[in-house]
CSV table of C-alpha atoms in Angstrom, one decimal:
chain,number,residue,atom,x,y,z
A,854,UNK,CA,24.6,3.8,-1.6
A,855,UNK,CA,25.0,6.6,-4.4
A,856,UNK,CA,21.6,8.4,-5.7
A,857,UNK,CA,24.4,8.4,-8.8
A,858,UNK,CA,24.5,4.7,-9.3
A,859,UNK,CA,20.7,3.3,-7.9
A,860,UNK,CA,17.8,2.2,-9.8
A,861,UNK,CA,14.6,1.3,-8.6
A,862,UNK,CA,13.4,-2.2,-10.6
A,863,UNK,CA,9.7,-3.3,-10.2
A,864,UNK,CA,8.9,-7.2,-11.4
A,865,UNK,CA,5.9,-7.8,-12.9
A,866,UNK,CA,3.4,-5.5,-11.3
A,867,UNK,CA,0.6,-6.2,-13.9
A,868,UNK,CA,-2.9,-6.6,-14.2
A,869,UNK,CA,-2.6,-10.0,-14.4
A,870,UNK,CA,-1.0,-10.4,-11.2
A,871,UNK,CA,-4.3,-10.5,-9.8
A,872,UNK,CA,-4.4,-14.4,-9.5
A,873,UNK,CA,-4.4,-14.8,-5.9
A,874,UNK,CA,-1.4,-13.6,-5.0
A,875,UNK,CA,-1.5,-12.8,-1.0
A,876,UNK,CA,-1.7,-8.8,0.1
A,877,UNK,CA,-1.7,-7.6,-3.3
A,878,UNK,CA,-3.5,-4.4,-2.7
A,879,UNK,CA,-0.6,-3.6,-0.3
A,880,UNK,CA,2.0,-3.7,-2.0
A,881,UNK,CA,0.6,-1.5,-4.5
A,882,UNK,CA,0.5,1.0,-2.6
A,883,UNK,CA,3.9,0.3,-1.1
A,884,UNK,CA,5.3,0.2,-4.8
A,885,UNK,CA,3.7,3.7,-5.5
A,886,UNK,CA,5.2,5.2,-2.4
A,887,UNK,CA,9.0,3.7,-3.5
A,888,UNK,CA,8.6,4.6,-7.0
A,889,UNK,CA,7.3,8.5,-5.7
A,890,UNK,CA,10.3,8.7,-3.2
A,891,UNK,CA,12.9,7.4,-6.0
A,892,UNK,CA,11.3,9.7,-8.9
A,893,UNK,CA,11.9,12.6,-6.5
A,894,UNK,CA,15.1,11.6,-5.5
A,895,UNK,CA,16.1,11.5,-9.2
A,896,UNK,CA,16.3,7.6,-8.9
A,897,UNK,CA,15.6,5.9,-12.3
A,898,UNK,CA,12.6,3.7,-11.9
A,899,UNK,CA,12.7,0.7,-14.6
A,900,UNK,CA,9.6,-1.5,-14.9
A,901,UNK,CA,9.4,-5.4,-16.1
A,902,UNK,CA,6.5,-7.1,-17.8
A,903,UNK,CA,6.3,-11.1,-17.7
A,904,UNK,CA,4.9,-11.5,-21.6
A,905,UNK,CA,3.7,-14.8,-23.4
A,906,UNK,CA,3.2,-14.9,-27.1
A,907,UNK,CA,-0.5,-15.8,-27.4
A,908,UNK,CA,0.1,-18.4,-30.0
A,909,UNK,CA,2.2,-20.2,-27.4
A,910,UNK,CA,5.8,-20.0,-29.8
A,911,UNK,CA,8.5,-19.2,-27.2
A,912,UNK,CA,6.6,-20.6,-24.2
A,913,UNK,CA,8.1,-22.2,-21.4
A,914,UNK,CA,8.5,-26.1,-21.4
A,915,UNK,CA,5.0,-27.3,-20.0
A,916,UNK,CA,3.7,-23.8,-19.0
A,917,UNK,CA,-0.5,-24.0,-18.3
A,918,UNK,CA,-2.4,-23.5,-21.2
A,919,UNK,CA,-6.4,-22.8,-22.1
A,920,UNK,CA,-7.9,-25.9,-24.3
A,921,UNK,CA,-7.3,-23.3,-27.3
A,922,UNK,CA,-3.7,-23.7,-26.5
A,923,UNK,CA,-3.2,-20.2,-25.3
A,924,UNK,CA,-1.2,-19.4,-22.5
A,925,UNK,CA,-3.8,-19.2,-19.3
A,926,UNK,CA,-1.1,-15.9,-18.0
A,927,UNK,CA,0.3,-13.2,-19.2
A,928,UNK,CA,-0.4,-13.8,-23.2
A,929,UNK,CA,0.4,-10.6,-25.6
A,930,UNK,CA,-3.0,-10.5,-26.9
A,931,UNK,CA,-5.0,-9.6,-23.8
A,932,UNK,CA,-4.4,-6.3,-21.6
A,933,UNK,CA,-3.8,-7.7,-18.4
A,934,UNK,CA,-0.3,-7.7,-19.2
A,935,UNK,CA,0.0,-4.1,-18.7
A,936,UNK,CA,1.0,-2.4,-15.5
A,937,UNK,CA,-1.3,-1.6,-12.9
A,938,UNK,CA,-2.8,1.8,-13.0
A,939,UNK,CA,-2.1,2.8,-9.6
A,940,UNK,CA,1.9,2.6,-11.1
A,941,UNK,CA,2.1,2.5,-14.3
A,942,UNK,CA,5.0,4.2,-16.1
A,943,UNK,CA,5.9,7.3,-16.9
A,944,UNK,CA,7.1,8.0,-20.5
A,945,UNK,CA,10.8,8.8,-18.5
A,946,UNK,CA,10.5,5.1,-17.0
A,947,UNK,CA,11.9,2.1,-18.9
A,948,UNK,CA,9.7,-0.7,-19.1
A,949,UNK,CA,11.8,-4.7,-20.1
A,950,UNK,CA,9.9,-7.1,-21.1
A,951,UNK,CA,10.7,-10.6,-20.4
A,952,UNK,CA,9.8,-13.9,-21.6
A,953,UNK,CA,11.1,-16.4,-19.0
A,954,UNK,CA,11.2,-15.6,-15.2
A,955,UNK,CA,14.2,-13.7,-14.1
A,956,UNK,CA,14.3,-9.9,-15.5
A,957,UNK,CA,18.2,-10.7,-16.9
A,958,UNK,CA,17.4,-13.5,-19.0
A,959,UNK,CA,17.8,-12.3,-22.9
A,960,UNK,CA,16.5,-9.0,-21.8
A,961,UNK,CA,17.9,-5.5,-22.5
A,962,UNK,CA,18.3,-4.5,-18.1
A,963,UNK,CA,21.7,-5.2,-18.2
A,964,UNK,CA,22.5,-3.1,-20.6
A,965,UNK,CA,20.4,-0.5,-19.7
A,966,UNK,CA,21.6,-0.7,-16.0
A,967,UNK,CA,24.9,-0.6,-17.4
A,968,UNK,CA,24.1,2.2,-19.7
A,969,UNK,CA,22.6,4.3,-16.4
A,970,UNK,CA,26.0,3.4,-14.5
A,971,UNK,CA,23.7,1.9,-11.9
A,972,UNK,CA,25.7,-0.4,-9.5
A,973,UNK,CA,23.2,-0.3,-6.8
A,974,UNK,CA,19.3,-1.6,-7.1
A,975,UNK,CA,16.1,-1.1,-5.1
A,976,UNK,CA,13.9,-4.1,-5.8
A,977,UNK,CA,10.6,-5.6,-5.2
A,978,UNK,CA,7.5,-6.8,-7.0
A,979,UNK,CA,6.3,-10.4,-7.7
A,980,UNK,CA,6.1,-13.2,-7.3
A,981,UNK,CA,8.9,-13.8,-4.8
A,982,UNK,CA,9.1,-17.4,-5.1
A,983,UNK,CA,9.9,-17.5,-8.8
A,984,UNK,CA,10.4,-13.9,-10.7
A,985,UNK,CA,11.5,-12.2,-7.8
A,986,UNK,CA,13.9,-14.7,-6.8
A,987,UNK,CA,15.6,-15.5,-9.8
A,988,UNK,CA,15.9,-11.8,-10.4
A,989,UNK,CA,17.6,-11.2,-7.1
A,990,UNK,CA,20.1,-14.4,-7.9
A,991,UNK,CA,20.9,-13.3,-11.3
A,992,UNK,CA,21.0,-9.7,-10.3
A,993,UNK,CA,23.7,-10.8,-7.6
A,994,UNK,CA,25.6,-12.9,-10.2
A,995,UNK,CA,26.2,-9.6,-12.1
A,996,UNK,CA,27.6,-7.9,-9.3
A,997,UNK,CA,25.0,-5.8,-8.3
A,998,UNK,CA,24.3,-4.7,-4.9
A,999,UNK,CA,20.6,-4.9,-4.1
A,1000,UNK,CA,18.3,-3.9,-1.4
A,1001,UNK,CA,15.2,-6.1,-1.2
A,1002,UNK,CA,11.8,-4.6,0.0
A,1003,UNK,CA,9.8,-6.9,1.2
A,1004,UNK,CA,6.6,-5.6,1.6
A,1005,UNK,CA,6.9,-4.7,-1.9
A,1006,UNK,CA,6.7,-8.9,-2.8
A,1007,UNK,CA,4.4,-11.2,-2.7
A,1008,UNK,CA,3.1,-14.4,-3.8
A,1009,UNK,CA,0.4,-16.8,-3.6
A,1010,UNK,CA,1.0,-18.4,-0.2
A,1011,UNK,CA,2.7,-17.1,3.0
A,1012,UNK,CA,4.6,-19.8,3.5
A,1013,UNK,CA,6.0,-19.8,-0.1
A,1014,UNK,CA,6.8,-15.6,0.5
A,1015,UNK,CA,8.3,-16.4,3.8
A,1016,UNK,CA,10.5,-19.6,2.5
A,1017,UNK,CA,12.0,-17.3,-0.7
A,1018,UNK,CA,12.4,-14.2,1.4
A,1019,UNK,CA,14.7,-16.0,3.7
A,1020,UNK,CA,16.7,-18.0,0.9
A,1021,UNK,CA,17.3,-15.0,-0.5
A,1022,UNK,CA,18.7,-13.7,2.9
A,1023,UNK,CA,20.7,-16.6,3.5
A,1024,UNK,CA,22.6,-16.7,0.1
A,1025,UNK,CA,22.6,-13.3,-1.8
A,1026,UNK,CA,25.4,-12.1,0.5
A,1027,UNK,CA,25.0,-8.1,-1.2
A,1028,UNK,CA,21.3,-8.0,-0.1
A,1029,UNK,CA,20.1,-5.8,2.4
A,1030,UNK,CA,16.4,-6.6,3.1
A,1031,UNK,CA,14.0,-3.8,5.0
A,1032,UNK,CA,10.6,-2.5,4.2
A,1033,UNK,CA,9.2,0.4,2.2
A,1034,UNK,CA,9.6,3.1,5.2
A,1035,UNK,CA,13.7,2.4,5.8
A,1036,UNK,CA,14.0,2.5,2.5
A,1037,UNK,CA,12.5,5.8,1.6
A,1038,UNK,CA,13.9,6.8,5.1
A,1039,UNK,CA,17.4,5.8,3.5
A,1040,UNK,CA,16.8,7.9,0.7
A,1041,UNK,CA,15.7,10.6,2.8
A,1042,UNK,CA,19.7,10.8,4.3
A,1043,UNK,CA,18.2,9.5,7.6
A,1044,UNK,CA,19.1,6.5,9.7
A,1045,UNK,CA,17.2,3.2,8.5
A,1046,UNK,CA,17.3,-0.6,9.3
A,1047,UNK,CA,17.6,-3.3,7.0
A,1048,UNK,CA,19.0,-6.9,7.6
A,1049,UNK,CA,21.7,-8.2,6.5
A,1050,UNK,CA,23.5,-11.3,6.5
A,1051,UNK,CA,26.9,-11.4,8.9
A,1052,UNK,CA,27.6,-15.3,8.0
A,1053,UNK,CA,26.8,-18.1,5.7
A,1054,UNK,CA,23.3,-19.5,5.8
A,1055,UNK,CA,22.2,-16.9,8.3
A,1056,UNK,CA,18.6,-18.2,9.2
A,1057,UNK,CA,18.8,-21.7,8.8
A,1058,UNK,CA,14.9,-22.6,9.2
A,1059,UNK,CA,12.6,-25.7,9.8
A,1060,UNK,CA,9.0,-25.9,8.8
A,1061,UNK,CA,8.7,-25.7,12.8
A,1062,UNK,CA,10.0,-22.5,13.0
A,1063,UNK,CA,9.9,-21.0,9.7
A,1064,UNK,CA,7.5,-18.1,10.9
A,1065,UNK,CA,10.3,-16.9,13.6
A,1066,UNK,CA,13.0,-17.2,11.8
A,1067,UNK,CA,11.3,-14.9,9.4
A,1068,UNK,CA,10.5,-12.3,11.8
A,1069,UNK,CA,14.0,-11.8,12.2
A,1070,UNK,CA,14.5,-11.0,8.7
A,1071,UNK,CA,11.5,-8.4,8.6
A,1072,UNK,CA,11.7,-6.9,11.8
A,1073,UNK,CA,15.1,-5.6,12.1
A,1074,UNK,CA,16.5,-3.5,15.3
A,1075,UNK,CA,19.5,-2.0,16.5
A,1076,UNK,CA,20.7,-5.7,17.9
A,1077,UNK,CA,20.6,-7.3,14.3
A,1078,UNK,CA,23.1,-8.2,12.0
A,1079,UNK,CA,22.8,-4.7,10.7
A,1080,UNK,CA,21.0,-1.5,11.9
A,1081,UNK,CA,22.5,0.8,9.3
A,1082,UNK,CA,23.1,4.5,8.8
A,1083,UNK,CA,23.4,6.1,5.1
């Protein structure tokens, strides 16, 4: 990983991601201790916003509305599509927003990635079951390698976080996953661990045993697929 050619991307860390989503306080405070290691390691950090016209033109086919026909999340007319206070950008940051799920889709990030020479991205934010995850696939389908922070995700069900978390794992074949500590340990120059996948379909689950198979993927030692040094 090059300083050089790493950007730190945050999904959808708004005030209207207060909806139930599971842990949310947490990974505020995760998110403002990655986006505080990155700004001091020179790391660009680049924000996305999930917006909705509040007339409802551009909306996604069958997305919940109010009776008046408004979107019931995320619509340009109220303030609870801003970022949270605890993160909110700085006027060096660079803030996309987006109008379908994944932060690539007929949005500027590519270009500005491109633009930065970033090759490399730190990621997290939410929800991991559907803006997340089709962030990190799309991400991968551009070539970008991406390390995945996972208590910088949620959603609004454990099982739904666990179930993404380990799809991702099992498919996105440049992902390292860790949590907030190896990564800021990584950008510290130190030794960190992080998962990574060393086959196809890594940690093939059941409902049975979804919960251990995902303890695997978030509590990664030296006898895991990879226990990595900088």
């Amino acid at each position: 990983m090059k300083k050089s050619e790493t950007a730190l991307v945050v999904i959808d860390l708004q005030k209207e991601s207060g909806f139930g989503l599971v842990g949310l306080d947490s990974v505020v405070r995760n998110t403002q201790r990655m986006i505080e290691s990155c700004r001091a390691a020179g790391i660009p950090v680049i924000y996305t916003r999930q917006i909705n016209r509040h007339d409802g033109v551009g909306l996604s086919l069958d997305e919940p509305r109010h009776a008046n026909g408004e979107p019931q999340f995320y619509a340009d007319n109220r303030d609870n599509i801003e970022i949270v206070e605890a993160v909110k950008p700085q006027d060096s940051d660079i803030v996309i927003d987006k109008y379908r799920w994944s932060a690539f889709f007929d949005t500027s990030l590519d270009l500005m990635l491109k633009s930065l020479g970033v090759k490399h991205l730190i990621i997290g934010g939410v929800v991991t079951d559907g803006c997340l995850m089709t962030s990190v696939f799309d991400a991968y389908f551009r070539d970008y390698r991406i390390q995945l922070v996972h208590d910088m995700c949620t959603t609004s069900s454990e099982g739904a976080h666990m179930a993404a978390l380990t799809i991702m794992a099992n498919w996105v074949y440049a992902l390292e996953v860790l949590d907030t500590d190896n990564m800021i340990q990584c950008l510290e120059g130190q030794d960190y661990a992080a998962w990574q996948a060393d086959k196809v379909d890594a940690l093939p689950f059941t409902p049975e045993n979804l919960r251990a198979t995902f303890g695997k993927l978030t509590a990664p030692s030296s006898s895991s697929p990879t226990s990595t040094q900088q």
